């Protein structure tokens, strides 16, 4: 029996655009109102999935959500026919129309927190969709995410999909972007590492400029629900000053895989104790934590934020060696590029760097790691996943043709007012559910 880590990437939706909706996410704010190319964005994401599948990694896809969200527009009081509601919102509250139109569900690292069956008392894989309550455009994702995960991981013998935590500031939850699992082998019990930005009830340092989206209380509640053992979890606080420098999720400053933690030296409050606790807990499960810490003197936090060096995917090949999947922006920053050359030349735990063009997503602050949800699966669990979502040559070819047929190659802020965008989007998603074998997933299909 072989247990692997599968990656489920979010397929970029037809409304991908730059609306500057994420205060605290530097790229989102810097690119506000620029013109997006949804077709190129979707292709870039698909090419990453295809290349990783070709390299032998288990690669799945998660569908986009219906946007603009008519449900949100109606809840906000925009009535009448769909086109009328969109026209009213466009006139009276364009910022709400933008929130209803974001393709942000593409960043599936924020879809949920996932605990593999090796870590849970009932030996099922547990999913908690993230409430994403710190931003309106993201807070509307979790219900559809629940439905999607329920359709793909449907077998209750293997999977438990919980509801999101209550969406309130004390329980702000951003999912796997603030969660890492360390282990010796994927199929063995691991140590789950939860990184939060602030605590609602315990006194502690907090960022001053930008919001901390994840709370200690939310991380703790997810661990509790998944039934994790006390000696198999570690909680750490992200440095508030890096949040203020634009690190809005932990996966912008750290990434881990198996027993490797690759992070910036300023990622955590009291980092030595964090490493020590991880070391000690992981040692009980037969693994030695290997921390690759990048010094500030070599790569600054600002370099990390613009290049997304740590928003990389650290993937284990069958022989146990690891590759690092980074965005093209890493090659454009001379200090980061030099660091990566050094890392690969050392032939340490990471011996190859793969570079991807994800520019469209990166302009909204979403790199390789944001685009994927990791799900560790045994053979039996893999066999229980809805089969149509695994990327292979045939599915890639169909999805690529689907994007070509349905997506625009230009989407400016003004285009969000076009009622045809909803029609095009629904037509595309309707066809997609057939391609992926998802059944009637969307509200408009029910
Ligand atoms: O939540 N950007 C997303 C990026 C999410 C990145 N995910 C991880 N780091 N895991 C966010 O800030 C921008 C949308 C806009 O401005 O139009 C946005 O939502």
XYZ file of C-alpha atoms and ligand atoms in Angstrom:
465
model
C 0.000 0.000 0.000
C 1.312 3.403 -0.949
C 0.272 6.684 0.565
C 0.990 9.772 -1.507
C 0.417 13.461 -1.308
C -1.944 14.576 -4.068
C -2.284 18.203 -5.078
C -5.654 19.610 -6.105
C -5.216 22.846 -8.004
C -7.950 25.379 -8.438
C -8.938 25.910 -12.037
C -8.969 29.661 -12.665
C -12.515 30.868 -13.297
C -13.761 32.889 -16.298
C -14.054 36.106 -14.240
C -10.397 36.314 -13.159
C -9.716 40.029 -12.691
C -7.784 42.594 -10.683
C -10.071 44.428 -8.285
C -7.653 45.243 -5.459
C -9.871 43.489 -2.953
C -7.245 42.206 -0.547
C -5.925 44.859 1.800
C -2.644 43.507 3.198
C -1.862 41.551 0.004
C 0.624 43.825 -1.731
C 0.262 42.363 -5.232
C -3.535 42.597 -5.153
C -3.348 46.225 -4.164
C -0.579 47.150 -6.614
C -2.418 45.670 -9.579
C -5.831 47.061 -8.775
C -7.729 47.989 -11.924
C -5.223 46.542 -14.351
C -6.519 44.421 -17.211
C -6.568 40.670 -16.646
C -6.401 37.817 -19.120
C -8.603 34.994 -17.779
C -7.723 32.681 -20.669
C -3.989 33.030 -20.066
C -4.517 32.681 -16.309
C -6.405 29.406 -16.708
C -3.809 28.091 -19.181
C -0.927 28.950 -16.884
C -2.592 27.007 -14.089
C -3.411 24.056 -16.341
C 0.157 23.879 -17.614
C 1.443 23.625 -14.056
C -0.989 20.782 -13.351
C -0.053 18.997 -16.566
C 3.696 19.254 -16.034
C 3.477 17.979 -12.470
C 1.211 15.125 -13.580
C 3.743 14.300 -16.326
C 6.457 14.118 -13.680
C 4.442 11.428 -11.927
C 2.799 13.469 -9.165
C -0.835 12.799 -8.275
C -2.560 15.905 -9.575
C -6.226 16.749 -9.340
C -8.290 19.781 -10.227
C -10.988 21.669 -8.305
C -13.612 23.556 -10.313
C -14.169 27.332 -10.150
C -17.204 28.760 -8.380
C -20.128 30.534 -9.990
C -19.264 34.186 -10.469
C -20.577 36.769 -10.297
C -22.265 35.286 -7.250
C -25.924 36.016 -7.807
C -26.577 34.659 -4.364
C -24.445 37.415 -2.807
C -25.960 40.132 -4.979
C -29.465 39.022 -3.988
C -28.500 38.850 -0.304
C -27.246 42.412 -0.615
C -30.639 43.510 -1.905
C -30.072 43.736 -5.648
C -33.318 42.370 -7.050
C -34.956 41.855 -10.426
C -33.731 39.720 -13.284
C -30.044 38.709 -13.145
C -29.045 41.417 -15.635
C -31.007 44.039 -13.662
C -29.397 43.061 -10.381
C -25.943 43.269 -11.967
C -26.736 46.665 -13.506
C -27.981 48.004 -10.150
C -24.932 46.757 -8.299
C -22.659 48.190 -10.999
C -24.260 51.585 -10.562
C -24.770 51.733 -6.809
C -21.974 49.610 -5.375
C -19.326 48.604 -7.920
C -17.084 47.394 -5.091
C -19.752 44.852 -4.101
C -20.111 43.714 -7.690
C -16.331 43.256 -7.769
C -16.493 41.199 -4.567
C -19.271 39.082 -6.082
C -17.217 38.587 -9.251
C -13.794 37.551 -7.935
C -12.381 34.252 -9.155
C -10.568 33.923 -5.813
C -11.658 30.304 -5.251
C -8.767 29.440 -7.592
C -6.396 29.699 -4.591
C -7.321 26.335 -3.153
C -4.652 26.498 -0.437
C -7.378 28.559 1.218
C -10.194 26.138 0.424
C -9.797 23.992 3.530
C -7.507 22.496 6.137
C -6.927 18.807 5.546
C -5.817 16.183 8.063
C -4.781 12.833 6.579
C -6.281 9.619 7.909
C -2.975 8.636 9.553
C -3.449 11.544 11.988
C -7.137 11.226 12.830
C -8.788 8.939 15.395
C -11.420 7.596 12.997
C -8.800 7.023 10.252
C -10.673 9.162 7.775
C -9.358 12.185 5.909
C -10.871 15.287 7.525
C -11.563 18.530 5.666
C -12.653 21.820 7.220
C -13.490 24.440 4.578
C -12.017 27.806 5.555
C -14.516 30.537 6.449
C -12.179 33.182 4.938
C -14.176 35.726 6.890
C -11.642 38.524 6.729
C -12.583 39.462 3.138
C -16.087 39.584 1.723
C -15.094 38.227 -1.701
C -13.559 35.189 -0.007
C -16.116 34.731 2.768
C -18.618 33.698 0.087
C -16.529 30.689 -0.956
C -16.957 28.161 1.825
C -20.469 26.890 1.126
C -19.668 26.047 -2.461
C -16.306 24.665 -1.360
C -18.117 22.356 1.038
C -20.352 21.165 -1.758
C -17.434 20.623 -4.148
C -15.332 18.740 -1.609
C -18.410 16.703 -0.701
C -18.850 15.726 -4.362
C -15.204 14.810 -4.919
C -14.475 13.208 -1.558
C -17.918 11.705 -1.203
C -17.303 8.319 0.377
C -18.084 8.612 4.111
C -16.008 5.510 4.804
C -12.905 7.485 3.899
C -13.713 11.176 4.076
C -15.297 13.631 6.522
C -16.101 17.098 5.189
C -17.016 19.477 8.013
C -18.766 22.816 7.817
C -16.630 25.934 8.023
C -16.108 27.479 11.463
C -18.484 30.348 12.289
C -17.397 33.353 10.232
C -16.536 35.870 12.902
C -13.269 37.738 13.618
C -12.408 35.538 16.611
C -12.435 32.497 14.338
C -10.865 33.815 11.140
C -9.664 30.748 9.249
C -7.731 30.733 5.975
C -7.230 26.996 5.604
C -4.162 25.100 4.482
C -2.213 28.269 3.682
C -1.501 28.401 7.417
C -1.139 24.659 7.971
C 1.726 22.268 7.252
C 2.118 18.624 8.059
C 5.437 17.066 8.891
C 6.049 13.308 8.876
C 8.621 10.699 8.068
C 6.452 8.911 5.472
C 3.099 10.272 4.266
C 1.273 7.167 5.461
C 2.630 7.404 8.997
C 1.338 9.621 11.744
C 2.567 13.162 11.347
C 2.832 16.396 13.286
C 0.445 19.107 12.139
C 1.756 22.629 12.307
C -0.724 25.501 12.616
C 0.463 29.082 12.137
C -1.771 31.944 13.230
C -1.482 35.699 12.955
C -3.152 36.739 16.196
C -5.185 35.501 19.116
C -8.574 36.949 19.954
C -8.449 36.123 23.678
C -4.808 35.684 24.615
C -2.661 38.737 24.848
C 0.141 38.798 22.363
C 1.777 40.845 19.652
C -0.379 41.846 16.686
C 0.377 43.493 13.347
C -0.217 47.246 13.215
C -0.674 47.949 9.560
C -2.302 44.965 7.923
C -4.859 42.467 9.255
C -3.898 39.086 10.679
C -6.383 36.803 8.963
C -5.890 33.578 10.934
C -6.558 33.378 14.658
C -5.106 30.983 17.187
C -8.660 30.093 18.218
C -9.561 29.045 14.670
C -6.452 26.906 14.270
C -7.112 25.275 17.607
C -10.752 24.575 16.710
C -9.820 22.925 13.418
C -7.302 20.679 15.183
C -9.929 19.827 17.777
C -12.515 18.898 15.197
C -10.109 16.728 13.288
C -9.384 14.947 16.565
C -5.610 15.474 16.425
C -3.569 14.234 19.360
C -1.970 16.872 21.588
C 1.505 15.435 21.053
C 1.026 15.565 17.291
C 0.345 19.248 16.779
C 2.272 22.497 17.137
C 0.909 26.052 17.112
C 3.095 28.987 16.215
C 2.535 32.665 15.749
C 3.600 34.369 12.590
C 5.787 37.443 13.199
C 3.451 40.453 13.200
C 6.043 42.578 11.438
C 6.140 40.230 8.447
C 2.350 40.453 8.184
C 2.859 44.215 8.105
C 5.364 43.694 5.292
C 2.750 41.875 3.165
C 2.939 38.269 4.390
C -0.804 37.750 4.686
C -0.578 33.946 4.903
C 2.149 31.724 6.330
C 2.644 30.129 2.920
C 4.131 33.426 1.730
C 7.081 32.913 4.115
C 7.377 29.167 4.769
C 6.702 25.814 3.158
C 7.163 22.322 4.546
C 7.098 18.788 3.256
C 7.738 15.498 5.064
C 10.552 16.429 7.445
C 11.769 19.564 5.675
C 10.804 23.096 6.699
C 11.937 25.769 4.250
C 11.351 29.219 5.682
C 12.613 32.733 6.174
C 14.404 33.438 9.422
C 11.814 36.055 10.354
C 8.753 33.876 9.740
C 7.801 33.044 13.343
C 7.661 34.630 16.775
C 10.274 32.907 18.981
C 11.458 30.685 16.171
C 13.915 28.603 18.185
C 11.125 27.322 20.451
C 8.977 26.608 17.413
C 11.736 24.535 15.785
C 12.475 22.793 19.107
C 8.861 21.803 19.631
C 8.566 20.542 16.058
C 11.839 18.632 16.474
C 10.718 17.011 19.709
C 7.254 16.023 18.511
C 8.456 14.790 15.157
C 11.230 12.746 16.770
C 8.521 10.716 18.534
C 7.264 9.752 15.080
C 10.687 8.714 13.883
C 11.672 11.738 11.835
C 14.291 14.445 12.193
C 13.197 17.939 11.247
C 15.456 19.549 8.697
C 15.083 23.336 8.795
C 16.368 25.238 5.782
C 16.243 28.771 7.061
C 16.908 31.610 4.660
C 18.751 34.518 6.299
C 17.416 38.042 6.019
C 20.863 39.178 4.897
C 20.579 36.997 1.801
C 16.866 37.345 0.952
C 14.883 40.084 2.688
C 11.214 39.775 3.607
C 10.488 42.314 0.853
C 12.287 40.042 -1.645
C 10.268 37.089 -0.375
C 7.017 39.023 -0.828
C 7.740 40.181 -4.384
C 9.306 36.935 -5.615
C 7.089 34.480 -3.665
C 10.146 32.289 -3.020
C 8.374 30.533 -0.150
C 5.043 30.233 -1.922
C 6.628 27.288 -3.591
C 5.611 23.656 -3.681
C 8.042 21.276 -2.088
C 7.371 17.882 -3.635
C 8.861 14.473 -2.893
C 9.815 12.254 -5.785
C 9.409 8.490 -5.446
C 13.086 8.159 -4.415
C 12.560 10.629 -1.545
C 14.452 13.548 -3.139
C 12.589 16.854 -3.307
C 11.944 19.464 -5.946
C 10.915 23.045 -5.383
C 8.271 24.532 -7.684
C 8.668 28.309 -7.882
C 7.096 31.143 -9.887
C 9.055 32.908 -12.646
C 9.275 36.031 -10.463
C 11.950 34.190 -8.413
C 14.299 34.285 -11.410
C 13.729 37.999 -11.867
C 14.978 38.907 -8.413
C 18.800 38.595 -8.482
C 19.129 37.769 -4.777
C 16.435 35.112 -4.894
C 17.813 33.677 -8.148
C 21.298 33.461 -6.598
C 19.874 31.790 -3.512
C 18.050 29.191 -5.611
C 21.148 28.433 -7.692
C 23.067 27.853 -4.492
C 20.306 25.655 -3.056
C 20.153 23.393 -6.110
C 23.960 23.199 -6.400
C 24.279 22.030 -2.777
C 22.337 18.879 -3.558
C 20.849 18.904 -0.086
C 17.266 17.897 0.673
C 16.064 20.031 -2.262
C 17.996 19.217 -5.409
C 16.008 20.712 -8.254
C 14.074 23.908 -8.869
C 11.224 24.004 -11.396
C 10.066 27.405 -12.618
C 6.508 28.176 -13.778
C 4.930 31.177 -15.429
C 1.943 31.990 -13.211
C 2.014 35.707 -13.815
C -1.738 36.222 -14.012
C -2.340 34.657 -10.604
C 0.800 36.194 -9.112
C -0.538 39.685 -9.864
C -3.283 38.930 -7.351
C -0.821 37.528 -4.820
C -1.327 33.861 -5.689
C 1.759 31.727 -6.395
C 2.255 27.996 -6.997
C 1.443 27.020 -3.406
C -1.681 29.203 -3.244
C -3.087 27.384 -6.240
C -3.016 23.938 -4.658
C -4.669 22.008 -1.851
C -2.620 19.111 -0.570
C -4.438 15.918 0.286
C -2.468 12.932 1.531
C -4.223 9.782 0.308
C -3.705 6.048 0.693
C -4.349 3.746 -2.279
C -7.857 2.993 -1.055
C -8.632 6.672 -0.486
C -7.275 7.599 -3.889
C -9.539 5.006 -5.437
C -12.502 6.590 -3.625
C -11.910 10.078 -5.098
C -14.257 11.119 -7.912
C -12.257 9.777 -10.880
C -12.949 12.622 -13.320
C -10.835 15.179 -11.465
C -7.416 13.540 -11.941
C -5.279 15.338 -14.480
C -3.986 13.165 -17.308
C -3.300 13.874 -20.986
C -6.920 13.399 -21.994
C -8.350 15.651 -19.286
C -5.708 18.295 -19.896
C -6.580 18.353 -23.602
C -10.300 18.651 -22.866
C -9.838 21.402 -20.294
C -7.484 23.309 -22.537
C -10.046 23.231 -25.363
C -12.782 24.189 -22.886
C -10.791 27.250 -21.787
C -10.116 28.181 -25.418
C -13.822 27.986 -26.188
C -15.279 29.815 -23.195
C -12.756 32.257 -21.738
C -12.115 35.867 -22.620
C -8.550 37.005 -23.140
C -9.189 40.405 -21.655
C -11.140 41.463 -18.603
C -11.002 45.061 -17.428
C -12.813 46.304 -14.282
C -15.508 47.843 -16.462
C -16.273 44.435 -17.982
C -17.636 43.184 -14.667
C -20.745 45.241 -15.405
C -21.432 43.196 -18.540
C -24.365 40.814 -17.859
C -23.065 38.500 -20.591
C -20.186 37.555 -18.326
C -22.616 35.679 -16.073
C -24.172 33.909 -19.044
C -20.772 32.932 -20.465
C -19.572 31.803 -17.097
C -22.613 29.611 -16.452
C -22.381 28.067 -19.906
C -18.744 27.218 -19.272
C -19.347 25.802 -15.783
C -22.295 23.739 -16.954
C -20.064 22.067 -19.519
C -17.277 21.682 -16.965
C -19.418 19.652 -14.581
C -19.957 17.198 -17.427
C -16.261 17.038 -18.275
C -15.320 16.352 -14.655
C -18.295 14.100 -13.937
C -19.425 16.312 -11.082
C -23.181 16.181 -11.581
C -25.280 19.249 -10.773
C -22.940 21.196 -8.557
C -23.888 24.811 -9.018
C -26.940 26.694 -7.731
C -27.933 27.577 -11.283
C -28.032 23.870 -12.188
C -30.338 22.946 -9.322
O -6.830 36.043 -0.447
N -5.989 37.400 -3.567
C -5.954 36.284 -2.653
C -4.641 35.545 -2.792
C -4.637 34.260 -2.002
C -3.282 33.639 -1.923
N -3.334 32.429 -1.222
C -2.372 31.943 -0.426
N -1.357 32.674 -0.023
N -2.479 30.740 -0.026
C -6.169 36.748 -1.210
O -5.630 37.808 -0.854
C -7.055 39.247 -4.751
C -8.312 39.470 -5.533
C -8.420 40.845 -6.113
O -7.848 41.793 -5.577
O -9.114 40.987 -7.152
C -7.133 38.057 -3.805
O -8.179 37.724 -3.331
